PDB file of C-alpha atoms in Angstrom:
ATOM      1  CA  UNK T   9      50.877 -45.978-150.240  1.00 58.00           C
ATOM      2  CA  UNK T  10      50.331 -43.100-147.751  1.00 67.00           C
ATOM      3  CA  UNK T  11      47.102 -41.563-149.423  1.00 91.00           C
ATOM      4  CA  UNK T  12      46.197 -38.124-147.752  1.00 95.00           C
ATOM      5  CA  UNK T  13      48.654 -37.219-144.346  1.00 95.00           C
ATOM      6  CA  UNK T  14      48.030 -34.456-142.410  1.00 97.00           C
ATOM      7  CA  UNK T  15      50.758 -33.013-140.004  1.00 96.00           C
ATOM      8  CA  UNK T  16      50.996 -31.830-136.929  1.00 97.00           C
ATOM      9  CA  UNK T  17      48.836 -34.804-135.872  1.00 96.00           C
ATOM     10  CA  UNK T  18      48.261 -32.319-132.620  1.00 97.00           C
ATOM     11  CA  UNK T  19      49.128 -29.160-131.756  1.00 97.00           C
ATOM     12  CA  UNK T  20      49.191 -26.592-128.644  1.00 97.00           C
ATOM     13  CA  UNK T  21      49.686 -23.171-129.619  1.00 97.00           C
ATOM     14  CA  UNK T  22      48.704 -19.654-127.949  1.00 97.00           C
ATOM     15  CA  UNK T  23      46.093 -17.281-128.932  1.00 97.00           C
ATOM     16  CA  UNK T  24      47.416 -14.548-131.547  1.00 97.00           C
ATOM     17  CA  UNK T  25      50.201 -17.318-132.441  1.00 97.00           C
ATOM     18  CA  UNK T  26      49.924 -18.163-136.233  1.00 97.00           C
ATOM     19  CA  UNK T  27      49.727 -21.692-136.934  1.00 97.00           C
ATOM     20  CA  UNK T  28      50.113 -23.439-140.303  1.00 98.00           C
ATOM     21  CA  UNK T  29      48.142 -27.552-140.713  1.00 98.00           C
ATOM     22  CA  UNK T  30      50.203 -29.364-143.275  1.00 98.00           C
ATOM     23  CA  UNK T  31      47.734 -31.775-146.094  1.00 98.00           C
ATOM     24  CA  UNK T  32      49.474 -33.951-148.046  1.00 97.00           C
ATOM     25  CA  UNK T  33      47.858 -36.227-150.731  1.00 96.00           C
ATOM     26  CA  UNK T  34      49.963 -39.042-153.370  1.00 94.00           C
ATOM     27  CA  UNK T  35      47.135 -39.786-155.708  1.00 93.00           C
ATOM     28  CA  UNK T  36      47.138 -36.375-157.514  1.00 90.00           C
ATOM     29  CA  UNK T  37      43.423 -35.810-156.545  1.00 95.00           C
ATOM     30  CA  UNK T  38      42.060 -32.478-158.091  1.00 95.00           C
ATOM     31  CA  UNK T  39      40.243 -31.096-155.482  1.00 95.00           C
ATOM     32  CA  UNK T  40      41.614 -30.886-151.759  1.00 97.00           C
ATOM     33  CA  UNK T  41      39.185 -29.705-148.723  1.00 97.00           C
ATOM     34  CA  UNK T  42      39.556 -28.652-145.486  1.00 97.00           C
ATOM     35  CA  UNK T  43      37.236 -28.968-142.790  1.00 97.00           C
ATOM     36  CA  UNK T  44      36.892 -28.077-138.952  1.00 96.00           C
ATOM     37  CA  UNK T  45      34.893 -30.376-136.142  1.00 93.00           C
ATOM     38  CA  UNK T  46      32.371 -28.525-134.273  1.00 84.00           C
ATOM     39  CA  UNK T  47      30.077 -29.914-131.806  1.00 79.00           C
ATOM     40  CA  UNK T  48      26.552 -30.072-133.417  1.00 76.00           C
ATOM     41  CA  UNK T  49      27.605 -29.421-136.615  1.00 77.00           C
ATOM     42  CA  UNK T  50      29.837 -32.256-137.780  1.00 84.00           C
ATOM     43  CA  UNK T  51      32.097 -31.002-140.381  1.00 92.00           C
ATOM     44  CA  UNK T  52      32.241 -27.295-141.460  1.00 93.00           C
ATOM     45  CA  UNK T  53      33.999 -26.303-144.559  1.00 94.00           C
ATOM     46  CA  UNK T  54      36.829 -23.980-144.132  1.00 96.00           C
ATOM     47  CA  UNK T  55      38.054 -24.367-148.031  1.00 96.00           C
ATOM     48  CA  UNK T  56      38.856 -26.284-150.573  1.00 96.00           C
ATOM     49  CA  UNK T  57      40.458 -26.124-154.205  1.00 96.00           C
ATOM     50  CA  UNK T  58      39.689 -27.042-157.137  1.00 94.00           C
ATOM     51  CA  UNK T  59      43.380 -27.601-158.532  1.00 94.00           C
ATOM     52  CA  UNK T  60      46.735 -26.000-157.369  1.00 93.00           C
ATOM     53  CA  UNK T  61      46.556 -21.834-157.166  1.00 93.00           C
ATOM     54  CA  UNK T  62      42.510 -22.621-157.202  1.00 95.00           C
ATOM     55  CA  UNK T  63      40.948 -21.875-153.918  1.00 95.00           C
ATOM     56  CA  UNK T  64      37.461 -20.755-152.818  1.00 94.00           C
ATOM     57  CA  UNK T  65      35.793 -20.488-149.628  1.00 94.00           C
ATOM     58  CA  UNK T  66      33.633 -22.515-147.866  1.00 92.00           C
ATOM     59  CA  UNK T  67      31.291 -21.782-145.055  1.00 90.00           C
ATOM     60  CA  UNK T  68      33.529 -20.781-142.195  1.00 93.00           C
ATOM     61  CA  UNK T  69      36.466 -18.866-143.960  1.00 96.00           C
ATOM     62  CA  UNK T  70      37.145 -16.378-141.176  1.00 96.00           C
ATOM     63  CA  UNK T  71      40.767 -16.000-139.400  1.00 96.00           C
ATOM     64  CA  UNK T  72      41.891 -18.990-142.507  1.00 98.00           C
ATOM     65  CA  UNK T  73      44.096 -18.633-145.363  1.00 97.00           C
ATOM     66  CA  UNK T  74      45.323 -21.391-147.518  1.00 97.00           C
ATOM     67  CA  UNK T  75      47.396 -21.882-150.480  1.00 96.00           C
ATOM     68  CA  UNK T  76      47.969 -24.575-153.107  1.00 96.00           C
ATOM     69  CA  UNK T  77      51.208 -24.118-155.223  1.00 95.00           C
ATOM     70  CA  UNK T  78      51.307 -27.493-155.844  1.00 94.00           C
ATOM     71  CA  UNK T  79      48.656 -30.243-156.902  1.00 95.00           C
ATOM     72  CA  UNK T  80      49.623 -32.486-153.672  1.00 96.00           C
ATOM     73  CA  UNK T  81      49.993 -29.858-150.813  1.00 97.00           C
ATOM     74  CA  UNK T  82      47.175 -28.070-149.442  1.00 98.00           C
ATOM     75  CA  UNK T  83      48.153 -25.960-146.043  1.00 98.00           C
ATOM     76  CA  UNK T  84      45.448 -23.968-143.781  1.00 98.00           C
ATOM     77  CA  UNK T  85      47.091 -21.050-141.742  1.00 98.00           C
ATOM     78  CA  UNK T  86      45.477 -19.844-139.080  1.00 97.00           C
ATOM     79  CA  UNK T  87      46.881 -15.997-139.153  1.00 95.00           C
ATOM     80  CA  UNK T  88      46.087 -15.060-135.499  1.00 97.00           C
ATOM     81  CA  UNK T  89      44.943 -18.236-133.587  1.00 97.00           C
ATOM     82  CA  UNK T  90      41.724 -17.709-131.356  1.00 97.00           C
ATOM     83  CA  UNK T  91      40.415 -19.863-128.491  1.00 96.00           C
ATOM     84  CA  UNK T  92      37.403 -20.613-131.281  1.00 95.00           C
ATOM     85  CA  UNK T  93      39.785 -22.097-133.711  1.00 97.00           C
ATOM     86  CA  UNK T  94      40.547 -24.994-130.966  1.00 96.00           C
ATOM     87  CA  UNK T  95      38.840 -27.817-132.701  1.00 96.00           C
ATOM     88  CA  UNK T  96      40.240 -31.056-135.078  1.00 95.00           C
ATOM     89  CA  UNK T  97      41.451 -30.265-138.488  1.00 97.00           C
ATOM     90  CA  UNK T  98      40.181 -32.468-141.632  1.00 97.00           C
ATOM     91  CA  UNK T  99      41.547 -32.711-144.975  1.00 97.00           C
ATOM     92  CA  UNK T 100      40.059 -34.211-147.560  1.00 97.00           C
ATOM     93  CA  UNK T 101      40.371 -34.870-151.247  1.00 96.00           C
ATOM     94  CA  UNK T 102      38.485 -35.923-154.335  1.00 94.00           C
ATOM     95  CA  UNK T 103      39.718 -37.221-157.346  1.00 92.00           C
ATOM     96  CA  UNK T 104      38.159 -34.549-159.947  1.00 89.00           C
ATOM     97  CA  UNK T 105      34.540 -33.017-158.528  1.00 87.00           C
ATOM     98  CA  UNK T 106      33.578 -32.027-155.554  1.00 84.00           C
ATOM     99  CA  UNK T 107      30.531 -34.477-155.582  1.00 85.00           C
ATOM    100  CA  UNK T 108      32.521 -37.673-155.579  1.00 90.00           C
ATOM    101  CA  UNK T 109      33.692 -39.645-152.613  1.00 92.00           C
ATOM    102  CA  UNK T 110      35.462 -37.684-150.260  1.00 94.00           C
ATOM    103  CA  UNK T 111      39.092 -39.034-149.062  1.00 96.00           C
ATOM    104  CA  UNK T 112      39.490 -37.676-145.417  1.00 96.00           C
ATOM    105  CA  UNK T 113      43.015 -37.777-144.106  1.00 96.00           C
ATOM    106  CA  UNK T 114      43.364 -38.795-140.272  1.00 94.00           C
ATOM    107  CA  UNK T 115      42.941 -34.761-138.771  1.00 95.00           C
ATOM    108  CA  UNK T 116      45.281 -32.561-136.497  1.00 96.00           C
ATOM    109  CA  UNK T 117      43.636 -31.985-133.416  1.00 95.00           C
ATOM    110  CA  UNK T 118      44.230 -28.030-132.526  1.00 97.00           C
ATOM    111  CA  UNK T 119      44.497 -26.630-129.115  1.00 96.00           C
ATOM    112  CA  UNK T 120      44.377 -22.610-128.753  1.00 97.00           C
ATOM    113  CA  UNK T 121      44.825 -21.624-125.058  1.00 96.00           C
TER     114      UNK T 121
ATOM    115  CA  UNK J  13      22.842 -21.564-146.560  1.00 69.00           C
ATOM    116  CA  UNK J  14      21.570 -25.107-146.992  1.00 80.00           C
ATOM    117  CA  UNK J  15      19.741 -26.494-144.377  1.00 88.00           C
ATOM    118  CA  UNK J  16      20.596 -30.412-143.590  1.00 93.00           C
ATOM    119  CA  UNK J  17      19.496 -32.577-140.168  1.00 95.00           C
ATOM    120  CA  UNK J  18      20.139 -35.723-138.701  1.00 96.00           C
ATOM    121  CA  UNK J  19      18.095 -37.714-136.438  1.00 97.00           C
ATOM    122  CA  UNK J  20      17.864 -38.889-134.322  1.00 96.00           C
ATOM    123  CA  UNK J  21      21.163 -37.024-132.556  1.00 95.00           C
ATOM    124  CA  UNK J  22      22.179 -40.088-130.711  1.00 95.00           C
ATOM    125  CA  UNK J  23      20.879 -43.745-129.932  1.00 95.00           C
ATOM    126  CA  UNK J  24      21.426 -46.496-128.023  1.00 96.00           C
ATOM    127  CA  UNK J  25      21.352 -50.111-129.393  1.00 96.00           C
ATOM    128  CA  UNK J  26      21.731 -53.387-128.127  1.00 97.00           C
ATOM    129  CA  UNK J  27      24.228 -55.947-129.764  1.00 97.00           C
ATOM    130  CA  UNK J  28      21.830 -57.851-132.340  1.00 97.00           C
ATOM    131  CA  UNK J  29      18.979 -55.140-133.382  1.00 96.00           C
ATOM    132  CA  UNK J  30      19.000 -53.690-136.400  1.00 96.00           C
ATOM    133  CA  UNK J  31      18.388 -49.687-136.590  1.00 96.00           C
ATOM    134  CA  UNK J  32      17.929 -46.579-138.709  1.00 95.00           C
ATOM    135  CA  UNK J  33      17.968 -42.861-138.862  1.00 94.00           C
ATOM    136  CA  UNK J  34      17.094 -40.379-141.340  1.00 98.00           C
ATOM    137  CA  UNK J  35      19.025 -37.614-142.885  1.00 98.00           C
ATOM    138  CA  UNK J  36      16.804 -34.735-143.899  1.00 97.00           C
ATOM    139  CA  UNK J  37      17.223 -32.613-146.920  1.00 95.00           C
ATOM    140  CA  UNK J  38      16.264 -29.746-149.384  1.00 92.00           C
ATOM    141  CA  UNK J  39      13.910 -31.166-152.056  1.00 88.00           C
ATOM    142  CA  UNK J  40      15.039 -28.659-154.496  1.00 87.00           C
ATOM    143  CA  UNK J  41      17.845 -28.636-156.996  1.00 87.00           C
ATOM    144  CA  UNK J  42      19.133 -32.515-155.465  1.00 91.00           C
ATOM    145  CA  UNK J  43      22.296 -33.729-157.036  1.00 91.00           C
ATOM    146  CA  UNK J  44      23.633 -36.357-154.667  1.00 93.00           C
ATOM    147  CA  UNK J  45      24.027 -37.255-151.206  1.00 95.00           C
ATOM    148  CA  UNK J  46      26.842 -38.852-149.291  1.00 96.00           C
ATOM    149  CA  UNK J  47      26.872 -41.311-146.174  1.00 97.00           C
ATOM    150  CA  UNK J  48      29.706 -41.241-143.939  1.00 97.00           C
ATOM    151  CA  UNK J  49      30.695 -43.417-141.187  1.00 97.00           C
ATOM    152  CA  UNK J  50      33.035 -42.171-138.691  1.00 95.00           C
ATOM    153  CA  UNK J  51      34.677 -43.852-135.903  1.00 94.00           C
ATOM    154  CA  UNK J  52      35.939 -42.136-132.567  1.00 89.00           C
ATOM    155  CA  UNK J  53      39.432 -40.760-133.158  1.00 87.00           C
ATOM    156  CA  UNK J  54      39.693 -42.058-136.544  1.00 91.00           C
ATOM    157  CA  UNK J  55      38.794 -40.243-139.776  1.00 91.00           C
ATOM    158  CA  UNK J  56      35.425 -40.276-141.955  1.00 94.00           C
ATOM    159  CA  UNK J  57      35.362 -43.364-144.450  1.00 95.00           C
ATOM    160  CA  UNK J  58      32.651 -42.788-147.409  1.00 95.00           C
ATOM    161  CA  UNK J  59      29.980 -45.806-147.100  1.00 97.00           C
ATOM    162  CA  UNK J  60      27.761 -44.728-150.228  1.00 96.00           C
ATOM    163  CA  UNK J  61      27.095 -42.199-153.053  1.00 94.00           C
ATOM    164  CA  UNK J  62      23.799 -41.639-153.842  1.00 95.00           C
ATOM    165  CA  UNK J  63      22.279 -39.699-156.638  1.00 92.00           C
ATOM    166  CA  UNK J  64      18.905 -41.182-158.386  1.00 92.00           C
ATOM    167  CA  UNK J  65      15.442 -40.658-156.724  1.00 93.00           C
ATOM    168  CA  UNK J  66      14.544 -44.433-155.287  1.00 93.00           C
ATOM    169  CA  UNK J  67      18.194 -45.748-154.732  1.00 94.00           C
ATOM    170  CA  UNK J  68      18.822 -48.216-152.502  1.00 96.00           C
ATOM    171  CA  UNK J  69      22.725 -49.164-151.829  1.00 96.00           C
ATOM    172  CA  UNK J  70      24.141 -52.140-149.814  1.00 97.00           C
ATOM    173  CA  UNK J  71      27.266 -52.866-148.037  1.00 95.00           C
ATOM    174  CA  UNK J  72      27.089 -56.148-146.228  1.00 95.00           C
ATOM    175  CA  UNK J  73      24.733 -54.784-143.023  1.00 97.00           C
ATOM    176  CA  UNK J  74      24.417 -51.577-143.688  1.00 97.00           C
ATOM    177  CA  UNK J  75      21.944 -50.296-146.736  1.00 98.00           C
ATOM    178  CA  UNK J  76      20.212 -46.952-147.667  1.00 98.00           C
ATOM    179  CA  UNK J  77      17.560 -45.696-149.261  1.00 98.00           C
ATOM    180  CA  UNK J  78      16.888 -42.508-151.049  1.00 97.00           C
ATOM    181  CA  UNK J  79      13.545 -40.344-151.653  1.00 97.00           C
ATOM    182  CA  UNK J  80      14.855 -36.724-153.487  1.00 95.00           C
ATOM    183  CA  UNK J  81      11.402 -35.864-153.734  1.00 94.00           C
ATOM    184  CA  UNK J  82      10.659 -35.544-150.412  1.00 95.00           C
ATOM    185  CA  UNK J  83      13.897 -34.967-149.479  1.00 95.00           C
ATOM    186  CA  UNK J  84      15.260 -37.417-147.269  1.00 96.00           C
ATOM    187  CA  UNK J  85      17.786 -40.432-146.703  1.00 98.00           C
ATOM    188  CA  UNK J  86      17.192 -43.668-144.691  1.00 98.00           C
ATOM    189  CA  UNK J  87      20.195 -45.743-143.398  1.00 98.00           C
ATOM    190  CA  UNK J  88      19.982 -49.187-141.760  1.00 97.00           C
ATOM    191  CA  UNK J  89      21.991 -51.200-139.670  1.00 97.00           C
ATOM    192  CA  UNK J  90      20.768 -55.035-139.535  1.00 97.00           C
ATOM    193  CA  UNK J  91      21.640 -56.913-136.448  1.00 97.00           C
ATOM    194  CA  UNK J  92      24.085 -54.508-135.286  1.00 97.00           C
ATOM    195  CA  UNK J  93      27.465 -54.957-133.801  1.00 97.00           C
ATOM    196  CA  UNK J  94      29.840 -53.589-131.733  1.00 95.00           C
ATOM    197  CA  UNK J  95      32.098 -52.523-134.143  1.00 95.00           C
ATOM    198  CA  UNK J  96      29.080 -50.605-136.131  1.00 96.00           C
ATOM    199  CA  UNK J  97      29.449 -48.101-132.882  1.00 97.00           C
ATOM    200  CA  UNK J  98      30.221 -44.510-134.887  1.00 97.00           C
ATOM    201  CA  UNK J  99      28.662 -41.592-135.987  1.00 96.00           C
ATOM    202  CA  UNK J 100      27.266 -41.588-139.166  1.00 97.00           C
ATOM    203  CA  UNK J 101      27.230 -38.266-141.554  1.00 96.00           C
ATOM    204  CA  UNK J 102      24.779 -37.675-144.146  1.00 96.00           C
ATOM    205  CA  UNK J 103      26.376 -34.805-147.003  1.00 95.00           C
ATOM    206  CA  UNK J 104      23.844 -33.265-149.035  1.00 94.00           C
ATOM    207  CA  UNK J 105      24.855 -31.991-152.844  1.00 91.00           C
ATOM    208  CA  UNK J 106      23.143 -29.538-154.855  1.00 88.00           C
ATOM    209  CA  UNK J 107      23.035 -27.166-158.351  1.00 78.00           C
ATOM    210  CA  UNK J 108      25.197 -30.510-159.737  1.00 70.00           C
ATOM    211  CA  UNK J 109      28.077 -30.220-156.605  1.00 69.00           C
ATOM    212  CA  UNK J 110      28.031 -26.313-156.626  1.00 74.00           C
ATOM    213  CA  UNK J 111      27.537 -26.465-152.737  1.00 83.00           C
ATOM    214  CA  UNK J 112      26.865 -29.063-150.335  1.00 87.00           C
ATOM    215  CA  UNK J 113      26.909 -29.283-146.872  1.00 91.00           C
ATOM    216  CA  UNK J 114      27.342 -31.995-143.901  1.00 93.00           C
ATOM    217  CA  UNK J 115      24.961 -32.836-141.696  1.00 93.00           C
ATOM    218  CA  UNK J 116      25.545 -32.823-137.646  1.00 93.00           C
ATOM    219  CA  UNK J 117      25.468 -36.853-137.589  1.00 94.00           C
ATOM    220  CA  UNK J 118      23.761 -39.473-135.924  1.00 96.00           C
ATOM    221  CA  UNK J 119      26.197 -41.185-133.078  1.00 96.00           C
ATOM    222  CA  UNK J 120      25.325 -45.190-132.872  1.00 97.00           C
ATOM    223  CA  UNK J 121      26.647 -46.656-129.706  1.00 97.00           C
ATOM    224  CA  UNK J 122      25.823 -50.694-129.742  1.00 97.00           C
ATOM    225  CA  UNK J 123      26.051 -52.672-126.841  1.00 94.00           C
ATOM    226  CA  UNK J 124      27.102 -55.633-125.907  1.00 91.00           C
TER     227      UNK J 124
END
């Protein structure tokens, strides 16, 4: 039973480097999130989708891109990594609205130098 | 952009006192609200899902309370413990789910 994974669990890249976080879920949720750690702000949402080739921003978009071609993968590519983007990674899912209980896998913790 | 606090930021408790903070919310257009706990270097674990004006949710210790009217959460830790040690995120829902937001958390250290 290995719920919601995320991979690279950490990650050291350079600045202008693109970087792809891996989110994996096995209980066919509907809607998969991503969020980012920031000090002060607890979790900011990047995206999310509603169901696979469904995405919509969320509050911090910028320098992000995701995809969801399938119901189970959700990645976040960071196109041109900046030191701003160093922060931990979330994903989360739900099983059919955005309102219920959120699933959180265990993050990737992101290092831009 | 909807506007969500937690307070207090931070607090310090000793092993056996039981505690609370408040999550703070828009009064308007309420849907439901969320209560996280979240260890250090582990992920965010849902605690409750709240959505009617005077609900009041328990799990073992913990319990919260809910006024949408005047917009705000309570959450309360009896005799805390060690192990309760976390911060503790609040996620506000409005417009039935059409946006919500996290707040910035309220980190509980208890000590021994």
């Amino acid at each position: 039973d290995a719920g919601i994974t995320q991979s690279p669990r950490y990650k050291i890249t350079e600045t202008g480097r693109q970087v792809t976080l891996m989110c994996h879920q096995t209980w066919s949720h509907s809607y998969m999130f991503w969020y980012r750690q920031d000090l002060g702000h607890g979790l900011r949402l990047i995206y999310y989708s509603a169901a696979a080739d469904i995405t919509d921003k969320g509050e911090v978009p910028d320098g992000y891109v995701v995809s969801r071609s399938k119901t189970e993968n959700f990645p976040l590519t960071l196109e041109s990594a900046t030191r701003s983007q160093t922060s931990v990674y979330f994903c989360a899912s739900t099983l059919t609205s955005r309102q219920e209980t959120q699933y959180f896998g265990p993050g990737t913790r992101l290092l831009v130098l | 952009i909807l506007n969500v606090e937690q307070s207090p930021q931070s607090l310090h408790v000793q092993e056996g006192d039981s505690t609370n903070f408040t999550c703070s919310f828009p009064s308007s257009n309420f849907y439901a609200l969320h209560w996280y706990r979240w260890e250090t270097a582990k992920s965010p674990e849902a605690l409750f899902v709240m959505t009617l004006n005077g609900d009041e949710k328990k799990k073992g210790r913990i319990s919260a309370t809910l006024n949408t009217k005047e917009g705000y959460s309570y959450l309360y830790i009896k005799g805390s413990q060690p192990e309760d040690s976390a911060t503790y995120l609040c996620a506000f829902f409005d417009n039935y789910g059409q946006n919500f937001v996290f707040g910035p958390g309220t980190r509980l250290s208890v000590l021994p």
